[in-house]
Amino acid sequence: MNATLLAVALSLVSAGAYAAAAVAQSRLAGRTDPATGFLRMLRRGAWWSAVGLNAAGALLHVAALNYGPLTLVQPLGALTLVVAVPLGARAAGRRVGRVEWRGTALTLLGLGALLLTAGGSAPHDTLTLPEALGVGAATMAVVAGLGRPGVRPGLRHAAASGITSGVASALTQTLTVAVTDHSGGPLFSWRLLTVALLVSAFAMGGLLLSQTAYRGGLGAPLAVVTLANPVAAAAIGLVLLGERLQGGPVSLALALLGAAAAVRGVVLLSRAQARGTEPDDAPRDPAPVDRPSSRAVIRSPRRADTATPQPVPDPVPAHAGG
C-alpha cells in the first residue's frame, strides 16, 4: 500500500478512537464534581476507559506519522470532531440537527481541500536537541499563559490541550523517524531521551487539560482542540522540519479556501453543540411558545373577577343618602 494512503487510513481510525474518548471524557466531566479532586476521578473505570481510547488513538497516530508528514496527518485530526458529533448526540439521547450536519459537511470539504495541498512524501527530517528544547520551553510558556485565571477557562484550557497535543505529535514524529532510521546512528541518545520525556509530559498534559475543558460541554472545547492541534503541529513542520505545501499559487488559494470552510464548519459545530441544539423537527420546540399564551388566558379571567366587585360600594352611599 502507498505510504500516503496508509497514513490516511491510520489517521481515520485514530480519529475514531479520539472521538470516542472525547465523548467519554465529556460524559465523565459532566458527572464529576470539580471539588472532588483528580484522585477520586482516577478510581473510576470510565476515566481509564477514556485513557485507553486515547492511548489507542495515540498509537495509531504515531504509526500514521511514520508514513506521512505533519501537514498531511494533523489536518485529519479534524475528523475527530466530525465523528464526535453523532456519538455525542447519541450519548445525549437526541438526533443530529441540521446545523450540525451543515457544519460537518463544511468541515469535510475544507479538510479535503487542505489534503490536496499537503505534502505527500514520507518524513525524513527530525528536530535537533536545541530545537526540541526550544519547542518545549515555548509550549510550556504558552500553556502557562492560557492557564491563568480569567474568562472562558474551558476554551483556554482546550486551546492549551490542542497545542500540547500538536507539539507532542511533532516530537513523536522526530522520535519515530529517528528510531526507524537505518543509517547506523545511535538508537539511544540524550536527544531521543529528552524528546521521549517531552512527548510523555505533553501527551499527559493535553489529556488532563482536555478533561478540564470538557466540564463546560463537548462541542466548543473539542472544536478549539481540533483547530489548535494541527496549527501547532503544522507550524513546527513548516518552520523546523522543512515540510512544504504542494503546488503553486492555485494550491495556496485552494488551501486558504479549505481552511476558511473548515473553520466555518467547526464554528457551526461548536455553536450547535454548545447550545445543545435539538433537531429542527423536534416536538419540544413549540412548548415554550404555548406556555406563555396559556398563562395569559388564565390571568385574564382573574383580572375580570377582581374588577367586578368594585361597583358594589355604590349602593351603600345611595342607601345612606335616602
Short mmCIF file of C-alpha atoms in Angstrom, two decimals:
data_model
loop_
_atom_site.label_atom_id
_atom_site.label_comp_id
_atom_site.label_asym_id
_atom_site.label_seq_id
_atom_site.Cartn_x
_atom_site.Cartn_y
_atom_site.Cartn_z
CA MET A 1 0.00 0.00 0.00
CA ASN A 2 1.14 3.54 -0.75
CA ALA A 3 2.66 5.29 2.29
CA THR A 4 0.30 8.26 1.96
CA LEU A 5 -2.81 6.06 1.78
CA LEU A 6 -1.62 4.08 4.77
CA ALA A 7 -1.08 7.29 6.75
CA VAL A 8 -4.60 8.45 5.85
CA ALA A 9 -6.16 5.10 6.83
CA LEU A 10 -4.37 5.02 10.18
CA SER A 11 -5.36 8.64 10.83
CA LEU A 12 -9.04 7.86 10.18
CA VAL A 13 -9.08 5.02 12.72
CA SER A 14 -7.13 7.19 15.15
CA ALA A 15 -9.72 9.96 14.79
CA GLY A 16 -12.48 7.50 15.63
CA ALA A 17 -10.69 6.41 18.80
CA TYR A 18 -10.06 10.01 19.83
CA ALA A 19 -13.72 10.89 19.21
CA ALA A 20 -14.95 8.05 21.41
CA ALA A 21 -12.50 9.12 24.11
CA ALA A 22 -13.68 12.74 23.90
CA VAL A 23 -17.33 11.72 24.31
CA ALA A 24 -16.41 9.50 27.27
CA GLN A 25 -14.41 12.31 28.88
CA SER A 26 -17.23 14.78 28.37
CA ARG A 27 -19.79 12.48 30.00
CA LEU A 28 -17.41 11.83 32.87
CA ALA A 29 -16.74 15.54 33.34
CA GLY A 30 -20.47 16.24 33.44
CA ARG A 31 -20.99 13.67 36.20
CA THR A 32 -17.93 14.60 38.26
CA ASP A 33 -17.90 17.40 40.78
CA PRO A 34 -14.74 19.51 40.29
CA ALA A 35 -14.43 19.81 44.07
CA THR A 36 -13.98 16.05 44.46
CA GLY A 37 -10.45 16.26 43.13
CA PHE A 38 -8.47 14.46 40.48
CA LEU A 39 -7.51 11.50 42.66
CA ARG A 40 -11.13 10.40 43.09
CA MET A 41 -11.61 10.51 39.32
CA LEU A 42 -8.67 8.14 38.92
CA ARG A 43 -10.66 5.50 40.80
CA ARG A 44 -13.45 5.47 38.23
CA GLY A 45 -13.44 2.90 35.46
CA ALA A 46 -14.88 5.41 32.97
CA TRP A 47 -11.75 7.51 33.30
CA TRP A 48 -9.48 4.58 32.49
CA SER A 49 -11.68 3.65 29.55
CA ALA A 50 -11.17 7.13 28.16
CA VAL A 51 -7.43 6.84 28.81
CA GLY A 52 -7.38 3.53 26.94
CA LEU A 53 -9.20 5.03 23.95
CA ASN A 54 -6.80 7.98 23.93
CA ALA A 55 -3.85 5.59 24.10
CA ALA A 56 -5.19 3.59 21.16
CA GLY A 57 -5.72 6.77 19.16
CA ALA A 58 -2.20 7.94 20.05
CA LEU A 59 -0.59 4.67 18.93
CA LEU A 60 -2.43 4.80 15.62
CA HIS A 61 -1.46 8.43 15.27
CA VAL A 62 2.19 7.59 15.87
CA ALA A 63 2.01 4.91 13.18
CA ALA A 64 0.45 7.42 10.78
CA LEU A 65 3.23 9.93 11.47
CA ASN A 66 5.75 7.29 10.45
CA TYR A 67 4.24 7.18 6.95
CA GLY A 68 3.02 10.73 6.36
CA PRO A 69 4.16 14.31 7.09
CA LEU A 70 2.66 16.52 9.76
CA THR A 71 0.94 18.70 7.15
CA LEU A 72 -0.97 15.61 5.99
CA VAL A 73 -1.63 13.69 9.21
CA GLN A 74 -2.57 16.54 11.55
CA PRO A 75 -5.44 18.02 9.47
CA LEU A 76 -7.05 14.58 9.52
CA GLY A 77 -7.45 15.08 13.25
CA ALA A 78 -10.40 17.34 12.41
CA LEU A 79 -12.33 14.16 11.72
CA THR A 80 -12.36 13.63 15.48
CA LEU A 81 -14.94 16.40 15.75
CA VAL A 82 -16.91 15.04 12.80
CA VAL A 83 -17.10 11.57 14.38
CA ALA A 84 -17.84 13.01 17.82
CA VAL A 85 -20.96 14.81 16.56
CA PRO A 86 -23.15 11.71 16.07
CA LEU A 87 -21.52 9.93 19.00
CA GLY A 88 -22.20 12.86 21.32
CA ALA A 89 -25.76 13.22 20.06
CA ARG A 90 -26.42 9.53 20.58
CA ALA A 91 -24.98 9.68 24.08
CA ALA A 92 -27.22 12.68 24.83
CA GLY A 93 -30.30 10.83 23.54
CA ARG A 94 -31.05 13.12 20.60
CA ARG A 95 -30.64 13.30 16.85
CA VAL A 96 -28.13 15.43 14.98
CA GLY A 97 -29.63 18.77 13.88
CA ARG A 98 -29.35 20.45 10.51
CA VAL A 99 -26.79 22.99 11.71
CA GLU A 100 -24.57 20.19 12.91
CA TRP A 101 -24.87 18.34 9.60
CA ARG A 102 -24.03 21.54 7.72
CA GLY A 103 -21.01 22.12 9.92
CA THR A 104 -19.91 18.54 9.37
CA ALA A 105 -20.16 18.91 5.58
CA LEU A 106 -18.19 22.18 5.58
CA THR A 107 -15.51 20.63 7.78
CA LEU A 108 -15.15 17.67 5.45
CA LEU A 109 -15.00 19.85 2.33
CA GLY A 110 -12.39 22.12 3.87
CA LEU A 111 -10.42 19.15 5.09
CA GLY A 112 -10.41 17.64 1.60
CA ALA A 113 -9.10 20.90 0.11
CA LEU A 114 -6.31 21.01 2.68
CA LEU A 115 -5.32 17.42 2.00
CA LEU A 116 -4.93 18.17 -1.71
CA THR A 117 -2.21 20.70 -0.92
CA ALA A 118 -0.45 18.75 1.84
CA GLY A 119 2.96 17.25 1.25
CA GLY A 120 2.83 13.63 0.24
CA SER A 121 6.35 12.41 0.93
CA ALA A 122 7.29 10.40 3.97
CA PRO A 123 9.00 12.40 6.74
CA HIS A 124 12.77 12.29 7.00
CA ASP A 125 13.87 15.43 8.91
CA THR A 126 13.96 15.47 12.70
CA LEU A 127 14.33 18.12 15.39
CA THR A 128 17.74 18.67 16.92
CA LEU A 129 18.13 18.73 20.69
CA PRO A 130 18.23 22.57 20.91
CA GLU A 131 15.15 22.77 18.65
CA ALA A 132 13.27 20.22 20.78
CA LEU A 133 14.15 22.08 23.98
CA GLY A 134 13.14 25.39 22.42
CA VAL A 135 9.79 23.97 21.29
CA GLY A 136 9.20 22.51 24.75
CA ALA A 137 10.01 25.78 26.53
CA ALA A 138 7.80 27.82 24.18
CA THR A 139 4.92 25.37 24.62
CA MET A 140 5.12 25.49 28.41
CA ALA A 141 5.14 29.30 28.31
CA VAL A 142 2.03 29.37 26.11
CA VAL A 143 0.23 26.84 28.31
CA ALA A 144 1.10 28.82 31.43
CA GLY A 145 -0.35 31.94 29.84
CA LEU A 146 -3.55 30.16 28.84
CA GLY A 147 -3.88 28.64 32.30
CA ARG A 148 -4.18 31.98 34.08
CA PRO A 149 -7.48 32.73 35.80
CA GLY A 150 -9.87 34.66 33.62
CA VAL A 151 -12.88 34.44 31.35
CA ARG A 152 -13.76 31.35 29.32
CA PRO A 153 -11.42 28.96 31.13
CA GLY A 154 -12.84 25.97 29.26
CA LEU A 155 -11.90 27.35 25.84
CA ARG A 156 -8.47 28.45 27.03
CA HIS A 157 -7.79 25.03 28.51
CA ALA A 158 -8.99 23.49 25.26
CA ALA A 159 -6.57 25.66 23.28
CA ALA A 160 -3.76 24.63 25.63
CA SER A 161 -4.74 20.97 25.20
CA GLY A 162 -4.72 21.25 21.42
CA ILE A 163 -1.34 22.98 21.39
CA THR A 164 0.30 20.45 23.71
CA SER A 165 -1.15 17.55 21.72
CA GLY A 166 0.05 19.05 18.44
CA VAL A 167 3.54 19.61 19.83
CA ALA A 168 3.54 16.06 21.18
CA SER A 169 2.72 14.81 17.67
CA ALA A 170 5.58 16.80 16.16
CA LEU A 171 8.00 15.49 18.76
CA THR A 172 6.65 11.97 18.27
CA GLN A 173 7.44 12.16 14.57
CA THR A 174 11.02 13.07 15.41
CA LEU A 175 11.17 10.11 17.76
CA THR A 176 9.72 7.57 15.33
CA VAL A 177 11.80 8.73 12.36
CA ALA A 178 14.98 8.65 14.44
CA VAL A 179 14.22 5.20 15.87
CA THR A 180 13.35 3.68 12.48
CA ASP A 181 16.33 5.31 10.75
CA HIS A 182 18.71 2.66 9.43
CA SER A 183 21.67 4.96 8.82
CA GLY A 184 23.60 3.39 11.66
CA GLY A 185 23.20 6.20 14.18
CA PRO A 186 22.85 5.55 17.91
CA LEU A 187 19.48 4.16 18.90
CA PHE A 188 19.60 5.77 22.34
CA SER A 189 20.90 9.29 22.89
CA TRP A 190 20.28 12.33 25.04
CA ARG A 191 18.26 13.84 22.23
CA LEU A 192 15.90 10.87 21.93
CA LEU A 193 15.57 10.56 25.70
CA THR A 194 14.73 14.25 26.03
CA VAL A 195 12.22 14.07 23.18
CA ALA A 196 10.59 10.98 24.71
CA LEU A 197 10.19 12.74 28.07
CA LEU A 198 8.70 15.80 26.39
CA VAL A 199 6.27 13.62 24.43
CA SER A 200 5.10 11.88 27.60
CA ALA A 201 4.70 15.15 29.50
CA PHE A 202 2.80 16.94 26.73
CA ALA A 203 0.60 13.96 25.92
CA MET A 204 -0.49 13.58 29.55
CA GLY A 205 -0.83 17.34 29.94
CA GLY A 206 -3.05 17.51 26.87
CA LEU A 207 -5.25 14.74 28.25
CA LEU A 208 -5.70 16.43 31.63
CA LEU A 209 -6.31 19.84 30.06
CA SER A 210 -8.99 18.43 27.78
CA GLN A 211 -10.69 16.74 30.73
CA THR A 212 -10.82 20.12 32.47
CA ALA A 213 -12.10 21.85 29.33
CA TYR A 214 -14.94 19.36 28.81
CA ARG A 215 -16.58 20.36 32.11
CA GLY A 216 -18.43 23.06 30.20
CA GLY A 217 -19.59 20.74 27.42
CA LEU A 218 -18.13 18.87 24.47
CA GLY A 219 -18.78 20.91 21.33
CA ALA A 220 -16.92 24.19 21.74
CA PRO A 221 -13.87 22.83 23.63
CA LEU A 222 -13.44 19.93 21.19
CA ALA A 223 -13.68 22.37 18.26
CA VAL A 224 -10.91 24.50 19.76
CA VAL A 225 -8.77 21.42 20.39
CA THR A 226 -9.36 20.30 16.81
CA LEU A 227 -8.21 23.64 15.40
CA ALA A 228 -5.26 24.25 17.73
CA ASN A 229 -3.76 20.78 17.31
CA PRO A 230 -2.97 20.86 13.55
CA VAL A 231 -1.99 24.53 13.66
CA ALA A 232 0.70 23.88 16.28
CA ALA A 233 1.99 20.72 14.57
CA ALA A 234 1.93 22.20 11.06
CA ALA A 235 3.81 25.29 12.28
CA ILE A 236 6.61 23.07 13.59
CA GLY A 237 6.62 21.00 10.41
CA LEU A 238 6.77 24.02 8.11
CA VAL A 239 9.26 26.07 10.14
CA LEU A 240 11.62 23.46 11.59
CA LEU A 241 11.20 20.24 9.63
CA GLY A 242 11.33 21.62 6.11
CA GLU A 243 7.87 20.46 5.08
CA ARG A 244 6.20 22.30 2.21
CA LEU A 245 2.75 22.55 0.69
CA GLN A 246 2.39 21.13 -2.81
CA GLY A 247 1.58 23.26 -5.85
CA GLY A 248 1.84 26.95 -6.61
CA PRO A 249 -0.49 29.91 -6.10
CA VAL A 250 -3.55 27.88 -7.14
CA SER A 251 -2.89 25.29 -4.44
CA LEU A 252 -2.29 28.04 -1.90
CA ALA A 253 -5.61 29.65 -2.77
CA LEU A 254 -7.31 26.25 -2.51
CA ALA A 255 -5.70 25.71 0.89
CA LEU A 256 -6.95 29.09 2.12
CA LEU A 257 -10.48 28.38 0.90
CA GLY A 258 -10.36 24.96 2.50
CA ALA A 259 -9.13 26.43 5.78
CA ALA A 260 -11.94 29.01 5.73
CA ALA A 261 -14.54 26.31 5.07
CA ALA A 262 -13.13 24.08 7.81
CA VAL A 263 -13.10 26.94 10.31
CA ARG A 264 -16.69 27.82 9.41
CA GLY A 265 -17.74 24.21 9.80
CA VAL A 266 -16.05 23.90 13.16
CA VAL A 267 -17.68 27.14 14.32
CA LEU A 268 -21.12 25.82 13.33
CA LEU A 269 -20.48 22.54 15.12
CA SER A 270 -19.21 24.26 18.24
CA ARG A 271 -22.18 26.65 18.39
CA ALA A 272 -24.70 23.88 17.84
CA GLN A 273 -23.21 21.57 20.43
CA ALA A 274 -22.57 24.38 22.91
CA ARG A 275 -26.28 25.32 22.76
CA GLY A 276 -27.34 21.69 22.90
CA THR A 277 -29.20 22.13 19.59
CA GLU A 278 -32.15 19.84 19.05
CA PRO A 279 -33.23 18.66 15.61
CA ASP A 280 -35.33 21.10 13.62
CA ASP A 281 -38.35 18.78 13.74
CA ALA A 282 -38.15 18.14 17.48
CA PRO A 283 -41.62 18.26 19.07
CA ARG A 284 -40.34 20.13 22.11
CA ASP A 285 -39.70 23.41 20.30
CA PRO A 286 -43.31 24.78 20.35
CA ALA A 287 -43.70 24.12 24.08
CA PRO A 288 -42.14 27.37 25.31
CA VAL A 289 -44.43 29.33 22.94
CA ASP A 290 -47.64 27.70 24.15
CA ARG A 291 -46.95 28.16 27.85
CA PRO A 292 -46.95 31.98 27.96
CA SER A 293 -50.17 32.12 25.91
CA SER A 294 -51.93 29.69 28.26
CA ARG A 295 -50.85 31.77 31.23
CA ALA A 296 -52.27 34.88 29.59
CA VAL A 297 -55.62 33.16 29.15
CA ILE A 298 -55.67 32.15 32.80
CA ARG A 299 -54.74 35.59 34.04
CA SER A 300 -57.41 37.49 32.12
CA PRO A 301 -60.42 35.97 33.97
CA ARG A 302 -58.71 36.69 37.28
CA ARG A 303 -58.41 40.34 36.42
CA ALA A 304 -62.06 40.42 35.34
CA ASP A 305 -63.13 38.76 38.58
CA THR A 306 -61.24 41.21 40.69
CA ALA A 307 -62.74 44.12 38.77
CA THR A 308 -66.43 43.11 39.10
CA PRO A 309 -66.73 43.58 42.90
CA GLN A 310 -65.66 47.23 42.61
CA PRO A 311 -69.16 48.64 41.76
CA VAL A 312 -70.57 47.02 44.94
CA PRO A 313 -69.90 50.07 47.20
CA ASP A 314 -72.21 52.25 45.02
CA PRO A 315 -75.46 51.04 46.62
CA VAL A 316 -74.10 51.77 50.04
CA PRO A 317 -73.80 55.54 49.57
CA ALA A 318 -77.12 55.61 47.71
CA HIS A 319 -78.88 53.81 50.57
CA ALA A 320 -77.24 56.06 53.15
CA GLY A 321 -78.37 59.20 51.34
CA GLY A 322 -82.04 58.03 51.33
#
